[in-house]
Amino acid sequence: MTPEAVPLVVLAAALLHAVWNALAHGMADKLAGFALMNTAFVACGALLACAAPLPDRAAWPCLAASAVLQTCYQLLLVRAYRLGDFGQMYPLARGTSPMVVALLAATVLGMPLHGARLLGIVVISLGLAGLAFGGGLPGRAQLPALATAVGTGVLIAGYTVVDGVGVRRAGVASGYIAWMFVAQGVLMLTVAAALRGRGLWTASPAARRTGILGGVISLTAYGLVVWAQTAGDLATIAALRETSIVIAALIGVIVLRERLGHVRLAASATVLTGIAVLELVHG
């Protein structure tokens, strides 16, 4: 890949990420849909594992922790999409994560918050406040949806940090990624089957196609980002990747016709600006 192609590839990945989440939000049976998506994760991960070296044993605890965190993330995302609008839940979850990572870096790793880094957190906070309070103070009925979306963002931050450590310990990125998909897919399928039983697999043919399509789109988006990282600047890629926040808000406005869509779009753009500041300073 040429460096000039990197922005377009990452923007395509951001679009695909927002699209598969919109598909997941629109599924009538969201738990079954996520289970079907994970069948694609397991199948693709197993194929990659056959060709990739086994990750170093030092990375195995990270793989286990990542599988647990990603399964919890998916279950919480299912609940968020049941409770709230797509144009609010997705930007809240994705926007919370970079801020949590930056705060953890400051409190746990001792990285000081000053200058542009502090500005980025302030801007993200303003955008998240706009997403949460754009329609006025939320009532008691809206609080579970908001809390679930923020909790989802915390879990995204958790597995992001764990995978960052794990892929370095693994000695080979492809092996870690392969077994990460297998581990999280198997665990998610096991938990979903325990929650639903045989009814998990009674979805209509159309719902099955949507679920598997969502899994393939998700894997494609991830693969495009990894591919772009071979030729582009990591901080720029990370910032461009989060344009999915604004794309999701646009989907909420244009496709789903959600109320307060334009307010959420402006708030999502604010969140994206703050993330860009954080990522570019980090880079």
mmCIF file of C-alpha atoms in Angstrom:
data_model
loop_
_atom_site.group_PDB
_atom_site.id
_atom_site.type_symbol
_atom_site.label_atom_id
_atom_site.label_comp_id
_atom_site.label_asym_id
_atom_site.label_seq_id
_atom_site.Cartn_x
_atom_site.Cartn_y
_atom_site.Cartn_z
ATOM 1 C CA MET A 1 0.000 0.000 0.000
ATOM 2 C CA THR A 2 1.233 3.500 -0.807
ATOM 3 C CA PRO A 3 1.139 6.122 1.977
ATOM 4 C CA GLU A 4 -1.248 8.199 -0.143
ATOM 5 C CA ALA A 5 -3.841 5.406 -0.036
ATOM 6 C CA VAL A 6 -3.801 5.055 3.757
ATOM 7 C CA PRO A 7 -6.412 7.761 4.578
ATOM 8 C CA LEU A 8 -8.927 6.330 2.093
ATOM 9 C CA VAL A 9 -8.416 2.791 3.407
ATOM 10 C CA VAL A 10 -8.876 3.869 7.030
ATOM 11 C CA LEU A 11 -11.951 5.940 6.179
ATOM 12 C CA ALA A 12 -13.394 2.876 4.418
ATOM 13 C CA ALA A 13 -12.734 0.869 7.578
ATOM 14 C CA ALA A 14 -14.483 3.534 9.679
ATOM 15 C CA LEU A 15 -17.496 3.424 7.363
ATOM 16 C CA LEU A 16 -17.658 -0.375 7.573
ATOM 17 C CA HIS A 17 -17.383 -0.280 11.369
ATOM 18 C CA ALA A 18 -20.304 2.122 11.633
ATOM 19 C CA VAL A 19 -22.311 0.052 9.137
ATOM 20 C CA TRP A 20 -21.935 -3.262 10.978
ATOM 21 C CA ASN A 21 -22.935 -1.563 14.207
ATOM 22 C CA ALA A 22 -25.994 -0.080 12.491
ATOM 23 C CA LEU A 23 -26.880 -3.578 11.247
ATOM 24 C CA ALA A 24 -26.486 -4.918 14.793
ATOM 25 C CA HIS A 25 -28.693 -2.153 16.191
ATOM 26 C CA GLY A 26 -31.388 -2.977 13.654
ATOM 27 C CA MET A 27 -31.520 -6.721 14.398
ATOM 28 C CA ALA A 28 -34.745 -7.808 16.053
ATOM 29 C CA ASP A 29 -32.919 -10.490 18.049
ATOM 30 C CA LYS A 30 -29.658 -8.764 18.873
ATOM 31 C CA LEU A 31 -28.169 -11.564 20.992
ATOM 32 C CA ALA A 32 -28.692 -14.085 18.185
ATOM 33 C CA GLY A 33 -27.264 -11.585 15.714
ATOM 34 C CA PHE A 34 -24.086 -11.136 17.730
ATOM 35 C CA ALA A 35 -23.784 -14.907 18.142
ATOM 36 C CA LEU A 36 -23.947 -15.319 14.366
ATOM 37 C CA MET A 37 -21.339 -12.606 13.934
ATOM 38 C CA ASN A 38 -19.049 -14.554 16.225
ATOM 39 C CA THR A 39 -19.363 -17.666 14.077
ATOM 40 C CA ALA A 40 -17.651 -15.613 11.370
ATOM 41 C CA PHE A 41 -14.989 -14.545 13.888
ATOM 42 C CA VAL A 42 -14.267 -18.156 14.858
ATOM 43 C CA ALA A 43 -14.167 -19.398 11.252
ATOM 44 C CA CYS A 44 -11.861 -16.622 10.021
ATOM 45 C CA GLY A 45 -9.715 -16.762 13.138
ATOM 46 C CA ALA A 46 -9.279 -20.528 12.808
ATOM 47 C CA LEU A 47 -8.212 -20.183 9.173
ATOM 48 C CA LEU A 48 -5.666 -17.522 10.091
ATOM 49 C CA ALA A 49 -4.429 -19.595 13.049
ATOM 50 C CA CYS A 50 -3.612 -22.464 10.673
ATOM 51 C CA ALA A 51 -1.207 -20.218 8.773
ATOM 52 C CA ALA A 52 0.165 -18.028 11.584
ATOM 53 C CA PRO A 53 2.744 -18.964 14.225
ATOM 54 C CA LEU A 54 1.454 -19.694 17.724
ATOM 55 C CA PRO A 55 1.775 -16.639 19.989
ATOM 56 C CA ASP A 56 4.314 -16.799 22.786
ATOM 57 C CA ARG A 57 3.063 -18.243 26.086
ATOM 58 C CA ALA A 58 3.587 -14.853 27.722
ATOM 59 C CA ALA A 59 0.645 -13.548 25.661
ATOM 60 C CA TRP A 60 -1.814 -16.268 26.688
ATOM 61 C CA PRO A 61 -3.074 -14.482 29.836
ATOM 62 C CA CYS A 62 -3.749 -11.433 27.672
ATOM 63 C CA LEU A 63 -5.682 -13.577 25.192
ATOM 64 C CA ALA A 64 -7.816 -14.948 28.012
ATOM 65 C CA ALA A 65 -8.417 -11.501 29.511
ATOM 66 C CA SER A 66 -9.210 -10.050 26.089
ATOM 67 C CA ALA A 67 -11.746 -12.794 25.379
ATOM 68 C CA VAL A 68 -13.546 -12.056 28.664
ATOM 69 C CA LEU A 69 -13.487 -8.283 28.127
ATOM 70 C CA GLN A 70 -14.647 -8.513 24.507
ATOM 71 C CA THR A 71 -17.457 -10.896 25.426
ATOM 72 C CA CYS A 72 -18.621 -8.541 28.186
ATOM 73 C CA TYR A 73 -18.315 -5.651 25.722
ATOM 74 C CA GLN A 74 -20.538 -7.396 23.191
ATOM 75 C CA LEU A 75 -23.155 -8.293 25.807
ATOM 76 C CA LEU A 76 -23.214 -4.715 27.068
ATOM 77 C CA LEU A 77 -23.405 -3.387 23.503
ATOM 78 C CA VAL A 78 -26.413 -5.656 22.877
ATOM 79 C CA ARG A 79 -28.100 -4.095 25.902
ATOM 80 C CA ALA A 80 -27.152 -0.553 24.843
ATOM 81 C CA TYR A 81 -28.674 -1.098 21.399
ATOM 82 C CA ARG A 82 -31.838 -2.436 22.981
ATOM 83 C CA LEU A 83 -32.190 0.601 25.226
ATOM 84 C CA GLY A 84 -31.110 3.585 23.133
ATOM 85 C CA ASP A 85 -30.861 5.213 19.721
ATOM 86 C CA PHE A 86 -27.963 4.183 17.509
ATOM 87 C CA GLY A 87 -26.897 7.806 16.906
ATOM 88 C CA GLN A 88 -26.458 8.254 20.669
ATOM 89 C CA MET A 89 -25.243 4.851 21.906
ATOM 90 C CA TYR A 90 -22.465 4.286 19.354
ATOM 91 C CA PRO A 91 -20.784 7.719 19.669
ATOM 92 C CA LEU A 92 -21.034 7.589 23.470
ATOM 93 C CA ALA A 93 -19.384 4.177 23.636
ATOM 94 C CA ARG A 94 -16.653 4.902 21.082
ATOM 95 C CA GLY A 95 -15.977 8.379 22.468
ATOM 96 C CA THR A 96 -15.692 7.251 26.086
ATOM 97 C CA SER A 97 -12.952 4.726 25.317
ATOM 98 C CA PRO A 98 -10.052 7.044 24.264
ATOM 99 C CA MET A 99 -10.742 9.317 27.221
ATOM 100 C CA VAL A 100 -10.647 6.378 29.646
ATOM 101 C CA VAL A 101 -7.366 5.150 28.118
ATOM 102 C CA ALA A 102 -5.834 8.634 28.513
ATOM 103 C CA LEU A 103 -7.014 8.888 32.123
ATOM 104 C CA LEU A 104 -5.654 5.414 32.910
ATOM 105 C CA ALA A 105 -2.325 6.392 31.379
ATOM 106 C CA ALA A 106 -2.226 9.418 33.675
ATOM 107 C CA THR A 107 -3.333 7.710 36.887
ATOM 108 C CA VAL A 108 -1.797 4.243 36.471
ATOM 109 C CA LEU A 109 1.240 4.826 34.244
ATOM 110 C CA GLY A 110 2.072 8.288 35.555
ATOM 111 C CA MET A 111 1.834 10.046 32.187
ATOM 112 C CA PRO A 112 1.066 13.709 32.989
ATOM 113 C CA LEU A 113 -2.056 15.395 31.659
ATOM 114 C CA HIS A 114 -1.071 18.805 30.375
ATOM 115 C CA GLY A 115 -1.189 20.930 27.269
ATOM 116 C CA ALA A 116 -2.858 19.385 24.239
ATOM 117 C CA ARG A 117 -3.555 16.062 25.998
ATOM 118 C CA LEU A 118 -5.618 17.800 28.654
ATOM 119 C CA LEU A 119 -7.333 19.871 25.950
ATOM 120 C CA GLY A 120 -8.282 16.674 24.110
ATOM 121 C CA ILE A 121 -9.919 15.214 27.230
ATOM 122 C CA VAL A 122 -11.836 18.445 27.863
ATOM 123 C CA VAL A 123 -13.116 18.547 24.271
ATOM 124 C CA ILE A 124 -14.165 14.871 24.392
ATOM 125 C CA SER A 125 -15.956 15.523 27.691
ATOM 126 C CA LEU A 126 -17.894 18.409 26.145
ATOM 127 C CA GLY A 127 -18.902 16.225 23.195
ATOM 128 C CA LEU A 128 -19.993 13.375 25.455
ATOM 129 C CA ALA A 129 -22.027 15.817 27.533
ATOM 130 C CA GLY A 130 -23.719 16.979 24.333
ATOM 131 C CA LEU A 131 -24.572 13.391 23.440
ATOM 132 C CA ALA A 132 -25.954 12.686 26.905
ATOM 133 C CA PHE A 133 -27.759 15.979 27.532
ATOM 134 C CA GLY A 134 -28.554 17.215 24.014
ATOM 135 C CA GLY A 135 -32.250 16.697 24.649
ATOM 136 C CA GLY A 136 -32.159 18.148 28.155
ATOM 137 C CA LEU A 137 -31.444 16.434 31.433
ATOM 138 C CA PRO A 138 -32.127 12.703 31.027
ATOM 139 C CA GLY A 139 -34.955 11.239 33.048
ATOM 140 C CA ARG A 140 -34.736 8.066 35.087
ATOM 141 C CA ALA A 141 -35.865 6.041 32.058
ATOM 142 C CA GLN A 142 -32.876 7.207 29.986
ATOM 143 C CA LEU A 143 -30.197 6.602 32.632
ATOM 144 C CA PRO A 144 -29.789 2.838 32.025
ATOM 145 C CA ALA A 145 -29.094 3.425 28.323
ATOM 146 C CA LEU A 146 -26.523 6.139 29.035
ATOM 147 C CA ALA A 147 -24.816 4.083 31.742
ATOM 148 C CA THR A 148 -24.682 1.042 29.471
ATOM 149 C CA ALA A 149 -23.117 3.028 26.615
ATOM 150 C CA VAL A 150 -20.466 4.518 28.918
ATOM 151 C CA GLY A 151 -19.807 1.072 30.405
ATOM 152 C CA THR A 152 -19.334 -0.266 26.893
ATOM 153 C CA GLY A 153 -16.725 2.432 26.281
ATOM 154 C CA VAL A 154 -14.884 1.453 29.464
ATOM 155 C CA LEU A 155 -14.733 -2.167 28.275
ATOM 156 C CA ILE A 156 -13.450 -1.040 24.846
ATOM 157 C CA ALA A 157 -10.680 0.808 26.665
ATOM 158 C CA GLY A 158 -9.970 -2.322 28.715
ATOM 159 C CA TYR A 159 -9.515 -4.715 25.828
ATOM 160 C CA THR A 160 -7.616 -2.071 23.836
ATOM 161 C CA VAL A 161 -4.990 -1.852 26.588
ATOM 162 C CA VAL A 162 -4.890 -5.636 27.116
ATOM 163 C CA ASP A 163 -4.477 -6.345 23.387
ATOM 164 C CA GLY A 164 -1.783 -3.675 23.130
ATOM 165 C CA VAL A 165 0.208 -5.528 25.789
ATOM 166 C CA GLY A 166 -0.658 -8.967 24.432
ATOM 167 C CA VAL A 167 0.369 -8.374 20.828
ATOM 168 C CA ARG A 168 3.775 -7.178 22.029
ATOM 169 C CA ARG A 169 4.236 -10.251 24.215
ATOM 170 C CA ALA A 170 3.062 -12.568 21.432
ATOM 171 C CA GLY A 171 6.075 -11.984 19.222
ATOM 172 C CA VAL A 172 3.849 -12.232 16.126
ATOM 173 C CA ALA A 173 0.793 -10.063 15.514
ATOM 174 C CA SER A 174 -0.979 -12.458 13.127
ATOM 175 C CA GLY A 175 -0.921 -15.324 15.635
ATOM 176 C CA TYR A 176 -2.257 -13.138 18.426
ATOM 177 C CA ILE A 177 -5.039 -11.708 16.237
ATOM 178 C CA ALA A 178 -6.061 -15.175 15.026
ATOM 179 C CA TRP A 179 -6.373 -16.661 18.494
ATOM 180 C CA MET A 180 -8.009 -13.478 19.797
ATOM 181 C CA PHE A 181 -10.849 -13.938 17.298
ATOM 182 C CA VAL A 182 -11.147 -17.652 18.087
ATOM 183 C CA ALA A 183 -11.103 -17.135 21.858
ATOM 184 C CA GLN A 184 -13.621 -14.302 21.952
ATOM 185 C CA GLY A 185 -15.854 -16.008 19.403
ATOM 186 C CA VAL A 186 -15.986 -19.318 21.249
ATOM 187 C CA LEU A 187 -16.597 -17.611 24.600
ATOM 188 C CA MET A 188 -19.327 -15.333 23.225
ATOM 189 C CA LEU A 189 -21.064 -18.268 21.541
ATOM 190 C CA THR A 190 -20.880 -20.279 24.770
ATOM 191 C CA VAL A 191 -22.314 -17.463 26.878
ATOM 192 C CA ALA A 192 -25.050 -16.678 24.345
ATOM 193 C CA ALA A 193 -26.044 -20.361 24.170
ATOM 194 C CA ALA A 194 -26.168 -20.527 27.974
ATOM 195 C CA LEU A 195 -28.404 -17.456 28.094
ATOM 196 C CA ARG A 196 -30.750 -18.472 25.298
ATOM 197 C CA GLY A 197 -30.430 -22.238 24.835
ATOM 198 C CA ARG A 198 -31.591 -23.812 21.591
ATOM 199 C CA GLY A 199 -33.692 -20.766 20.797
ATOM 200 C CA LEU A 200 -30.488 -18.959 19.894
ATOM 201 C CA TRP A 201 -30.416 -20.721 16.516
ATOM 202 C CA THR A 202 -34.055 -20.259 15.504
ATOM 203 C CA ALA A 203 -33.486 -16.945 13.718
ATOM 204 C CA SER A 204 -34.979 -16.486 10.266
ATOM 205 C CA PRO A 205 -32.762 -17.008 7.188
ATOM 206 C CA ALA A 206 -32.712 -13.234 6.632
ATOM 207 C CA ALA A 207 -31.576 -12.624 10.228
ATOM 208 C CA ARG A 208 -28.876 -15.273 9.842
ATOM 209 C CA ARG A 209 -27.580 -13.615 6.693
ATOM 210 C CA THR A 210 -27.533 -10.230 8.418
ATOM 211 C CA GLY A 211 -25.663 -11.597 11.420
ATOM 212 C CA ILE A 212 -23.003 -13.353 9.376
ATOM 213 C CA LEU A 213 -22.718 -10.339 7.054
ATOM 214 C CA GLY A 214 -22.138 -8.140 10.100
ATOM 215 C CA GLY A 215 -19.332 -10.444 11.218
ATOM 216 C CA VAL A 216 -17.673 -10.362 7.803
ATOM 217 C CA ILE A 217 -17.959 -6.563 7.620
ATOM 218 C CA SER A 218 -16.479 -6.245 11.114
ATOM 219 C CA LEU A 219 -13.528 -8.462 10.220
ATOM 220 C CA THR A 220 -12.994 -6.565 6.960
ATOM 221 C CA ALA A 221 -12.926 -3.243 8.800
ATOM 222 C CA TYR A 222 -10.379 -4.584 11.269
ATOM 223 C CA GLY A 223 -8.244 -6.054 8.491
ATOM 224 C CA LEU A 224 -8.204 -2.762 6.581
ATOM 225 C CA VAL A 225 -6.902 -0.927 9.650
ATOM 226 C CA VAL A 226 -4.171 -3.517 10.229
ATOM 227 C CA TRP A 227 -3.242 -3.285 6.547
ATOM 228 C CA ALA A 228 -3.090 0.520 6.719
ATOM 229 C CA GLN A 229 -0.802 0.310 9.762
ATOM 230 C CA THR A 230 1.872 -1.304 7.595
ATOM 231 C CA ALA A 231 2.299 1.925 5.599
ATOM 232 C CA GLY A 232 0.865 4.815 7.589
ATOM 233 C CA ASP A 233 1.427 6.843 10.746
ATOM 234 C CA LEU A 234 -0.220 5.064 13.685
ATOM 235 C CA ALA A 235 -1.508 8.203 15.417
ATOM 236 C CA THR A 236 -3.091 9.518 12.222
ATOM 237 C CA ILE A 237 -4.673 6.128 11.524
ATOM 238 C CA ALA A 238 -6.101 5.957 15.053
ATOM 239 C CA ALA A 239 -7.612 9.431 14.694
ATOM 240 C CA LEU A 240 -9.047 8.737 11.224
ATOM 241 C CA ARG A 241 -10.499 5.447 12.435
ATOM 242 C CA GLU A 242 -12.687 7.291 14.924
ATOM 243 C CA THR A 243 -14.456 9.158 12.125
ATOM 244 C CA SER A 244 -16.845 6.221 12.484
ATOM 245 C CA ILE A 245 -18.342 8.239 15.373
ATOM 246 C CA VAL A 246 -19.501 10.967 12.990
ATOM 247 C CA ILE A 247 -20.502 8.411 10.334
ATOM 248 C CA ALA A 248 -22.704 6.674 12.913
ATOM 249 C CA ALA A 249 -24.322 9.967 13.850
ATOM 250 C CA LEU A 250 -24.981 10.628 10.137
ATOM 251 C CA ILE A 251 -26.596 7.191 9.823
ATOM 252 C CA GLY A 252 -28.807 8.110 12.781
ATOM 253 C CA VAL A 253 -29.837 11.372 11.080
ATOM 254 C CA ILE A 254 -30.196 10.293 7.446
ATOM 255 C CA VAL A 255 -31.069 6.603 7.518
ATOM 256 C CA LEU A 256 -32.737 5.967 10.890
ATOM 257 C CA ARG A 257 -34.379 9.415 11.176
ATOM 258 C CA GLU A 258 -33.672 9.547 14.900
ATOM 259 C CA ARG A 259 -34.789 12.570 16.883
ATOM 260 C CA LEU A 260 -32.118 15.027 18.028
ATOM 261 C CA GLY A 261 -30.000 13.679 15.196
ATOM 262 C CA HIS A 262 -28.448 17.022 14.291
ATOM 263 C CA VAL A 263 -27.599 17.801 17.928
ATOM 264 C CA ARG A 264 -25.919 14.412 18.259
ATOM 265 C CA LEU A 265 -24.079 14.928 14.990
ATOM 266 C CA ALA A 266 -22.557 18.163 16.307
ATOM 267 C CA ALA A 267 -21.674 16.488 19.615
ATOM 268 C CA SER A 268 -20.126 13.530 17.774
ATOM 269 C CA ALA A 269 -17.980 15.890 15.704
ATOM 270 C CA THR A 270 -16.811 17.493 18.958
ATOM 271 C CA VAL A 271 -15.872 14.083 20.368
ATOM 272 C CA LEU A 272 -13.968 13.268 17.178
ATOM 273 C CA THR A 273 -12.033 16.544 17.429
ATOM 274 C CA GLY A 274 -10.962 15.718 20.974
ATOM 275 C CA ILE A 275 -9.920 12.192 19.988
ATOM 276 C CA ALA A 276 -7.868 13.558 17.098
ATOM 277 C CA VAL A 277 -6.019 15.869 19.493
ATOM 278 C CA LEU A 278 -5.318 12.985 21.895
ATOM 279 C CA GLU A 279 -4.147 10.574 19.212
ATOM 280 C CA LEU A 280 -1.955 13.047 17.353
ATOM 281 C CA VAL A 281 -0.312 14.219 20.582
ATOM 282 C CA HIS A 282 0.231 10.590 21.614
ATOM 283 C CA GLY A 283 1.794 9.885 18.238
#
